[in-house]
CSV table of C-alpha atoms in Angstrom, one decimal:
chain,number,residue,atom,x,y,z
O,1,MET,CA,-44.6,191.8,55.7
O,2,CYS,CA,-46.7,188.7,54.8
O,3,LYS,CA,-46.1,187.4,51.6
O,4,THR,CA,-47.5,184.2,49.6
O,5,PRO,CA,-45.1,181.9,48.0
O,6,LYS,CA,-43.9,182.2,44.5
O,7,ARG,CA,-46.8,180.1,43.0
O,8,SER,CA,-49.4,178.4,45.2
O,9,LYS,CA,-52.7,176.9,44.8
O,10,ALA,CA,-55.9,177.1,46.9
O,11,CYS,CA,-58.7,174.6,45.7
O,12,SER,CA,-61.7,173.9,47.8
O,13,ARG,CA,-64.7,171.7,46.5
O,14,GLY,CA,-67.9,172.3,48.1
O,15,SER,CA,-69.1,173.1,51.7
O,16,LYS,CA,-71.7,171.3,53.8
O,17,GLY,CA,-70.7,173.3,57.3
O,18,SER,CA,-71.9,176.8,58.3
O,19,LYS,CA,-68.6,178.5,57.2
O,20,PRO,CA,-68.1,180.0,53.7
O,21,PRO,CA,-65.3,178.3,51.8
O,22,ILE,CA,-62.6,181.1,51.3
O,23,GLY,CA,-59.2,180.6,49.2
O,24,ILE,CA,-57.5,183.4,51.2
O,25,TYR,CA,-59.1,185.3,54.2
O,26,ILE,CA,-57.6,188.2,56.0
O,27,THR,CA,-59.6,190.1,58.8
O,28,GLU,CA,-59.1,192.2,61.6
O,29,THR,CA,-55.8,194.4,61.4
O,30,GLY,CA,-52.7,194.3,59.7
O,31,SER,CA,-50.1,196.4,57.5
O,32,TYR,CA,-48.3,195.8,54.4
O,33,ILE,CA,-49.6,192.5,53.3
O,34,ASP,CA,-49.1,190.9,50.0
O,35,ILE,CA,-50.9,188.2,48.3
O,36,ARG,CA,-49.1,187.3,45.2
O,37,ASN,CA,-48.7,184.5,42.5
O,38,ASN,CA,-51.7,182.3,43.5
O,39,TYR,CA,-53.8,180.1,41.4
O,40,ILE,CA,-57.3,180.0,43.5
O,41,HIS,CA,-59.9,177.8,41.6
O,42,HIS,CA,-63.0,175.7,41.6
O,43,ILE,CA,-63.9,176.9,45.3
O,44,GLU,CA,-67.8,176.5,45.4
O,45,ALA,CA,-70.9,177.2,47.5
O,46,ASN,CA,-73.3,174.6,46.6
O,47,VAL,CA,-76.2,175.9,48.6
O,48,LYS,CA,-78.8,178.5,47.7
O,49,ASN,CA,-78.1,181.8,49.4
O,50,GLY,CA,-74.6,180.4,50.2
O,51,ASN,CA,-71.4,182.5,50.0
O,52,ALA,CA,-67.8,181.8,49.0
O,53,HIS,CA,-64.5,183.7,48.0
O,54,GLY,CA,-61.5,183.6,46.1
O,55,ILE,CA,-59.7,186.2,48.1
O,56,ALA,CA,-61.5,188.1,50.8
O,57,ILE,CA,-60.3,191.3,52.8
O,58,TYR,CA,-62.6,191.9,55.5
O,59,ALA,CA,-61.5,195.1,58.0
O,60,THR,CA,-63.4,194.7,61.2
O,61,SER,CA,-61.3,197.2,63.0
O,62,SER,CA,-62.9,200.5,64.7
O,63,SER,CA,-59.7,202.3,64.5
O,64,ALA,CA,-58.6,204.9,61.8
O,65,LYS,CA,-55.1,203.9,62.5
O,66,ASN,CA,-55.1,200.2,63.4
O,67,ASN,CA,-56.9,198.9,60.5
O,68,LEU,CA,-56.1,196.8,57.3
O,69,ASN,CA,-53.9,198.9,55.3
O,70,HIS,CA,-51.4,198.7,52.3
O,71,ILE,CA,-52.7,195.6,50.9
O,72,VAL,CA,-51.4,194.2,47.6
O,73,ILE,CA,-53.2,191.7,45.7
O,74,ASP,CA,-51.0,191.2,42.7
O,75,ASN,CA,-50.5,188.4,39.7
O,76,ASN,CA,-53.1,186.1,40.9
O,77,GLU,CA,-55.4,183.9,38.7
O,78,VAL,CA,-58.9,183.5,40.4
O,79,ALA,CA,-61.1,181.3,38.3
O,80,ASN,CA,-64.1,178.8,38.0
O,81,LEU,CA,-65.5,179.9,41.3
O,82,LYS,CA,-69.3,179.0,42.2
O,83,LEU,CA,-69.6,182.0,44.9
O,84,GLY,CA,-73.4,182.0,45.6
O,85,LEU,CA,-74.0,185.7,46.9
O,86,SER,CA,-70.4,186.8,47.0
O,87,GLU,CA,-67.3,187.6,45.0
O,88,ALA,CA,-63.9,186.3,43.5
O,89,ILE,CA,-61.8,189.2,45.1
O,90,ALA,CA,-63.6,191.2,47.8
O,91,MET,CA,-62.3,194.2,49.7
O,92,ASN,CA,-64.8,195.3,52.7
O,93,GLY,CA,-64.8,197.4,55.5
O,94,ASN,CA,-62.1,199.5,57.1
O,95,VAL,CA,-59.5,198.7,54.4
O,96,ASP,CA,-57.2,202.1,53.8
O,97,SER,CA,-54.8,202.0,51.0
O,98,PHE,CA,-54.7,199.0,48.7
O,99,GLU,CA,-53.7,197.7,45.2
O,100,VAL,CA,-55.5,195.1,43.1
O,101,THR,CA,-53.0,194.6,40.0
O,102,ASN,CA,-52.0,192.2,37.4
O,103,ASN,CA,-54.8,189.8,38.2
O,104,LYS,CA,-56.6,187.3,35.9
O,105,VAL,CA,-60.2,186.8,37.2
O,106,HIS,CA,-62.5,184.8,35.3
O,107,ASP,CA,-65.4,182.2,35.2
O,108,ASN,CA,-66.6,183.4,38.5
O,109,ASN,CA,-69.7,185.5,39.9
O,110,ILE,CA,-68.6,189.1,40.5
O,111,GLY,CA,-65.0,189.5,39.6
O,112,ILE,CA,-63.5,192.2,42.0
O,113,VAL,CA,-65.5,194.3,44.5
O,114,LEU,CA,-64.8,197.1,46.6
O,115,ILE,CA,-67.2,197.5,49.5
O,116,GLY,CA,-68.7,199.6,51.9
O,117,HIS,CA,-71.6,200.4,54.4
O,118,GLU,CA,-72.1,196.6,55.3
O,119,GLY,CA,-71.2,197.0,59.0
O,120,VAL,CA,-68.1,195.1,58.5
O,121,SER,CA,-66.3,197.8,60.6
O,122,PRO,CA,-68.6,199.3,63.8
O,123,VAL,CA,-67.9,202.7,63.1
O,124,ALA,CA,-69.8,204.1,60.0
O,125,ALA,CA,-67.3,206.6,58.9
O,126,LEU,CA,-64.6,203.9,58.4
O,127,ASP,CA,-66.7,201.2,57.0
O,128,GLN,CA,-65.6,201.7,53.4
O,129,ALA,CA,-62.6,200.4,51.2
O,130,ARG,CA,-60.9,203.3,50.2
O,131,ASN,CA,-57.7,204.7,48.8
O,132,GLY,CA,-57.3,202.0,46.2
O,133,VAL,CA,-56.0,201.2,43.0
O,134,VAL,CA,-57.5,198.5,40.6
O,135,ARG,CA,-55.0,198.5,37.6
O,136,ASN,CA,-54.2,196.3,34.8
O,137,ASN,CA,-56.5,193.2,35.4
O,138,ILE,CA,-57.8,190.9,33.0
O,139,VAL,CA,-61.5,190.3,34.1
O,140,HIS,CA,-63.9,188.2,32.0
O,141,HIS,CA,-66.7,185.4,31.8
O,142,ASN,CA,-67.9,186.3,35.2
O,143,SER,CA,-71.8,185.8,35.1
O,144,SER,CA,-74.4,185.1,37.4
O,145,ILE,CA,-76.8,183.5,35.0
O,146,ASN,CA,-75.9,179.8,36.3
O,147,ASN,CA,-75.7,180.7,39.8
O,148,THR,CA,-78.4,179.5,41.9
O,149,SER,CA,-78.6,182.5,44.2
O,150,TYR,CA,-79.3,184.7,41.3
O,151,ASN,CA,-80.3,182.8,37.9
O,152,GLU,CA,-80.1,186.1,36.0
O,153,TYR,CA,-77.4,188.4,34.3
O,154,SER,CA,-76.0,190.5,37.3
O,155,ALA,CA,-72.3,189.9,37.7
O,156,ASP,CA,-69.8,192.7,37.4
O,157,GLY,CA,-66.5,192.1,36.0
O,158,ILE,CA,-65.3,194.9,38.7
O,159,TYR,CA,-67.7,196.5,41.0
O,160,VAL,CA,-67.5,199.5,43.4
O,161,ASP,CA,-70.3,198.8,46.0
O,162,GLY,CA,-70.1,201.8,48.5
O,163,GLY,CA,-66.2,202.2,48.2
O,164,LYS,CA,-64.6,205.6,47.9
O,165,GLU,CA,-61.3,207.2,46.6
O,166,ILE,CA,-60.6,204.5,44.3
O,167,ILE,CA,-58.6,204.5,41.0
O,168,ILE,CA,-59.8,201.9,38.4
O,169,GLU,CA,-57.5,201.9,35.3
O,170,GLN,CA,-56.0,200.0,32.3
O,171,ASN,CA,-58.1,197.0,33.0
O,172,GLN,CA,-59.8,194.7,30.4
O,173,SER,CA,-63.3,193.7,31.4
O,174,TYR,CA,-64.9,191.7,28.8
O,175,GLU,CA,-67.9,189.3,28.3
O,176,ASN,CA,-69.1,189.4,31.7
O,177,ASP,CA,-72.7,190.4,32.6
O,178,LEU,CA,-71.6,193.9,33.3
O,179,GLY,CA,-68.1,195.5,32.7
O,180,ILE,CA,-67.8,198.0,35.6
O,181,GLU,CA,-70.3,199.4,38.1
O,182,ILE,CA,-70.3,202.0,40.5
O,183,ALA,CA,-73.1,202.0,43.1
O,184,SER,CA,-74.3,201.4,46.6
O,185,GLU,CA,-76.6,198.9,47.7
O,186,HIS,CA,-77.3,200.9,50.9
O,187,ALA,CA,-80.1,203.6,51.0
O,188,GLY,CA,-78.7,207.0,51.9
O,189,LYS,CA,-75.3,205.6,51.2
O,190,SER,CA,-72.7,206.5,48.3
O,191,ALA,CA,-69.9,205.3,46.0
O,192,SER,CA,-67.9,208.5,45.8
O,193,GLN,CA,-64.6,209.8,44.1
O,194,ILE,CA,-64.0,206.8,41.8
O,195,THR,CA,-61.9,207.6,38.9
O,196,VAL,CA,-62.7,205.1,36.1
O,197,ARG,CA,-60.0,205.8,33.3
O,198,ASN,CA,-58.0,204.1,30.4
O,199,ASN,CA,-60.1,200.8,30.7
O,200,THR,CA,-61.2,198.6,27.8
O,201,ILE,CA,-64.6,197.4,28.4
O,202,SER,CA,-66.0,195.2,25.7
O,203,ASN,CA,-68.8,192.4,24.9
O,204,ASN,CA,-70.5,192.5,28.2
O,205,ILE,CA,-73.9,191.2,28.2
O,206,MET,CA,-75.4,194.2,30.0
O,207,SER,CA,-73.9,197.9,30.1
O,208,GLY,CA,-70.2,198.6,29.7
O,209,ILE,CA,-70.2,201.0,32.5
O,210,ALA,CA,-73.2,201.5,35.2
O,211,ILE,CA,-73.3,204.1,38.0
O,212,GLY,CA,-76.0,204.5,40.3
O,213,GLY,CA,-78.5,202.3,42.5
O,214,TYR,CA,-80.0,199.4,40.4
O,215,ASP,CA,-83.7,200.5,41.9
O,216,SER,CA,-85.0,203.5,44.1
O,217,GLN,CA,-84.3,201.5,47.2
O,218,GLN,CA,-80.7,201.6,46.6
O,219,GLY,CA,-78.0,204.3,47.5
O,220,TYR,CA,-76.2,206.8,45.1
O,221,ALA,CA,-73.3,207.6,43.0
O,222,GLU,CA,-71.5,211.1,43.5
O,223,ASN,CA,-68.4,213.0,42.4
O,224,ASN,CA,-67.0,210.0,40.3
O,225,THR,CA,-65.2,210.5,37.0
O,226,ILE,CA,-65.4,208.1,33.8
O,227,THR,CA,-63.0,209.2,31.3
O,228,ASN,CA,-60.5,207.8,28.3
O,229,ASN,CA,-62.1,204.4,28.4
O,230,VAL,CA,-62.9,202.5,25.2
O,231,ILE,CA,-66.4,201.0,25.8
O,232,TYR,CA,-67.1,198.6,22.8
O,233,LYS,CA,-70.1,196.8,21.8
O,234,ASN,CA,-71.7,195.9,25.4
O,235,ASP,CA,-75.5,195.2,25.8
O,236,THR,CA,-74.8,192.2,23.6
O,237,LYS,CA,-78.2,190.4,24.5
O,238,ASP,CA,-80.1,193.8,23.9
O,239,GLN,CA,-81.0,194.2,27.6
O,240,GLU,CA,-81.7,198.1,26.9
O,241,SER,CA,-78.8,199.0,29.1
O,242,GLY,CA,-76.6,200.5,26.4
O,243,GLN,CA,-73.0,201.3,26.6
O,244,ILE,CA,-73.2,203.6,29.7
O,245,GLU,CA,-76.1,203.2,32.0
O,246,LEU,CA,-76.9,206.0,34.5
O,247,ASN,CA,-79.4,204.3,37.2
O,248,TYR,CA,-80.9,205.6,40.1
O,249,ASP,CA,-79.6,208.8,42.0
O,250,THR,CA,-76.4,209.9,40.0
O,251,ARG,CA,-75.0,213.2,41.2
O,252,ASN,CA,-72.1,215.4,40.1
O,253,ASN,CA,-70.4,212.7,38.0
O,254,VAL,CA,-68.2,213.4,35.0
O,255,ILE,CA,-68.2,211.4,32.0
O,256,THR,CA,-65.6,212.7,29.1
O,257,ASN,CA,-63.2,211.8,26.5
O,258,ASN,CA,-64.7,208.3,26.2
O,259,GLN,CA,-64.7,206.1,22.7
O,260,ILE,CA,-68.1,204.5,22.7
O,261,TYR,CA,-69.1,202.0,20.2
O,262,ALA,CA,-72.5,200.8,19.8
O,263,SER,CA,-73.9,197.2,19.7
O,264,ASN,CA,-76.8,195.8,17.8
O,265,SER,CA,-79.1,197.5,20.5
O,266,ARG,CA,-77.9,200.9,18.9
O,267,ILE,CA,-78.2,202.4,22.4
O,268,PHE,CA,-75.3,204.7,23.6
O,269,ILE,CA,-76.4,205.7,27.1
O,270,SER,CA,-79.7,204.6,29.0
O,271,ASN,CA,-81.0,206.5,31.8
O,272,ASN,CA,-84.4,205.4,33.0
O,273,PHE,CA,-84.3,207.6,36.3
O,274,ASN,CA,-85.3,211.1,36.6
O,275,LYS,CA,-83.0,211.5,39.8
O,276,ASN,CA,-80.0,212.7,38.0
O,277,THR,CA,-78.4,215.8,39.3
O,278,GLY,CA,-75.2,218.0,38.3
O,279,ASN,CA,-73.7,215.0,35.9
O,280,LYS,CA,-71.4,216.4,33.4
O,281,LEU,CA,-70.8,214.8,29.9
O,282,ASP,CA,-68.6,216.2,27.0
O,283,TYR,CA,-66.0,215.4,24.6
O,284,ASN,CA,-67.0,211.8,24.1
O,285,HIS,CA,-66.8,210.0,20.8
O,286,TYR,CA,-69.6,207.9,19.7
O,287,TYR,CA,-69.3,205.4,16.9
O,288,GLY,CA,-71.8,203.2,15.2
O,289,GLU,CA,-72.4,201.0,12.2
O,290,PHE,CA,-75.3,203.1,11.1
O,291,ASP,CA,-76.0,206.9,10.6
O,292,GLN,CA,-76.2,209.2,13.3
O,293,SER,CA,-79.8,209.4,12.9
O,294,ASN,CA,-80.3,205.8,14.1
O,295,GLY,CA,-78.5,206.1,17.3
O,296,LEU,CA,-80.4,206.1,20.7
O,297,TRP,CA,-79.5,207.7,23.7
O,298,GLN,CA,-81.7,208.1,27.1
O,299,TRP,CA,-81.6,211.1,29.5
O,300,LYS,CA,-83.9,211.5,32.4
O,301,ARG,CA,-86.2,208.6,30.8
O,302,LYS,CA,-86.3,210.8,27.4
O,303,THR,CA,-85.2,208.9,24.5
O,304,TYR,CA,-83.4,210.9,21.7
O,305,LYS,CA,-83.2,209.1,18.2
O,306,GLY,CA,-80.2,210.3,16.5
O,307,PHE,CA,-76.9,212.3,17.5
O,308,SER,CA,-78.4,215.5,16.4
O,309,SER,CA,-81.5,215.5,18.5
O,310,TYR,CA,-79.6,214.2,21.4
O,311,GLN,CA,-76.8,216.7,21.4
O,312,ALA,CA,-79.3,219.5,21.1
O,313,GLY,CA,-81.2,218.4,24.1
O,314,MET,CA,-78.1,217.9,26.2
O,315,ASN,CA,-77.0,221.2,25.2
O,316,GLN,CA,-79.8,222.9,27.2
O,317,GLU,CA,-78.0,221.4,30.4
O,318,GLY,CA,-74.5,222.3,28.8
O,319,ASN,CA,-73.7,218.7,28.0
O,320,GLU,CA,-72.2,217.1,25.1
O,321,GLN,CA,-71.2,220.4,23.4
O,322,HIS,CA,-68.0,218.9,22.1
O,323,SER,CA,-69.0,215.3,21.5
O,324,VAL,CA,-69.0,214.0,18.2
O,325,PHE,CA,-70.7,211.0,16.3
O,326,ASN,CA,-68.9,208.9,13.6
O,327,LYS,CA,-70.2,206.2,11.4
O,328,LEU,CA,-68.1,203.0,11.3
O,329,SER,CA,-67.6,200.4,8.7
O,330,PRO,CA,-69.0,197.0,9.8
O,331,SER,CA,-65.6,195.5,9.2
O,332,PHE,CA,-64.1,197.5,12.1
O,333,LYS,CA,-63.1,195.2,14.9
O,334,LEU,CA,-61.5,196.1,18.5
O,335,ILE,CA,-58.2,194.3,18.9
O,336,LEU,CA,-57.4,193.4,22.5
O,337,LYS,CA,-53.8,193.9,23.8
């Protein structure tokens, strides 16, 4: 077993060479590797289209057994990184069985990412981060707006880009560009069997939770579950993304038992794509500081004004039959633990 010291620091300023700066990098094969109690900060990629990472796990093996497995990333602080096109904590390729727990990830580009389909492993069937848990992390103020490689709002707090069989639970994701996203950036490839449960996702600039490809050239999100989350006043800059955003090609996903609070945009769900099949929504609780008739929901590009209208339309597909809307007092505030 490999363990990092009780409290160590990794700090790198700038990079003029051809290799990206990385705080901690693990590749090829290995088992039972712990990365704990580190403070990783101020690593910078200062060239456009450059890359940098705080912690990067890149599993290049072509073997189902001899890969990177049983990886633990626990109780680290990863902060104030200029990452270019990359992420603060990344799991990529043939990684099987991992835990990302109790970390503080803030003031970076994308916070935590679980990646597949990039060719890191030469065997396509193994080229996905899988069988993992992302639990009890505090992820905030991650944004790409001042990133020279982006200069727009597109950084997730927690991002599954083509991973599979991952549980994301008990995290706080707030004041990022997006809260949590499940997608695949590779056409014909999926992010699947992801469970997003018992998280608090609040005050992000765009959507609280997004699933599916950001445009029709991307892959799809299939057989994922989003349940028992508090999704609170995201879409803070009125990006029309709402609290939950269904993007391109969403298949057989389940969205249930969430507490969903509208922001000033009044948009609860946005879905600006028709490629939406087999998705099930029910037992959700919608809250707004306005009458139900002023809330907005979008489904398969059709916009419903008012919860009654939305529920009637969704009932035709057997959706939202037991969901409810409640009006909130403007004095109500979410208190983060």
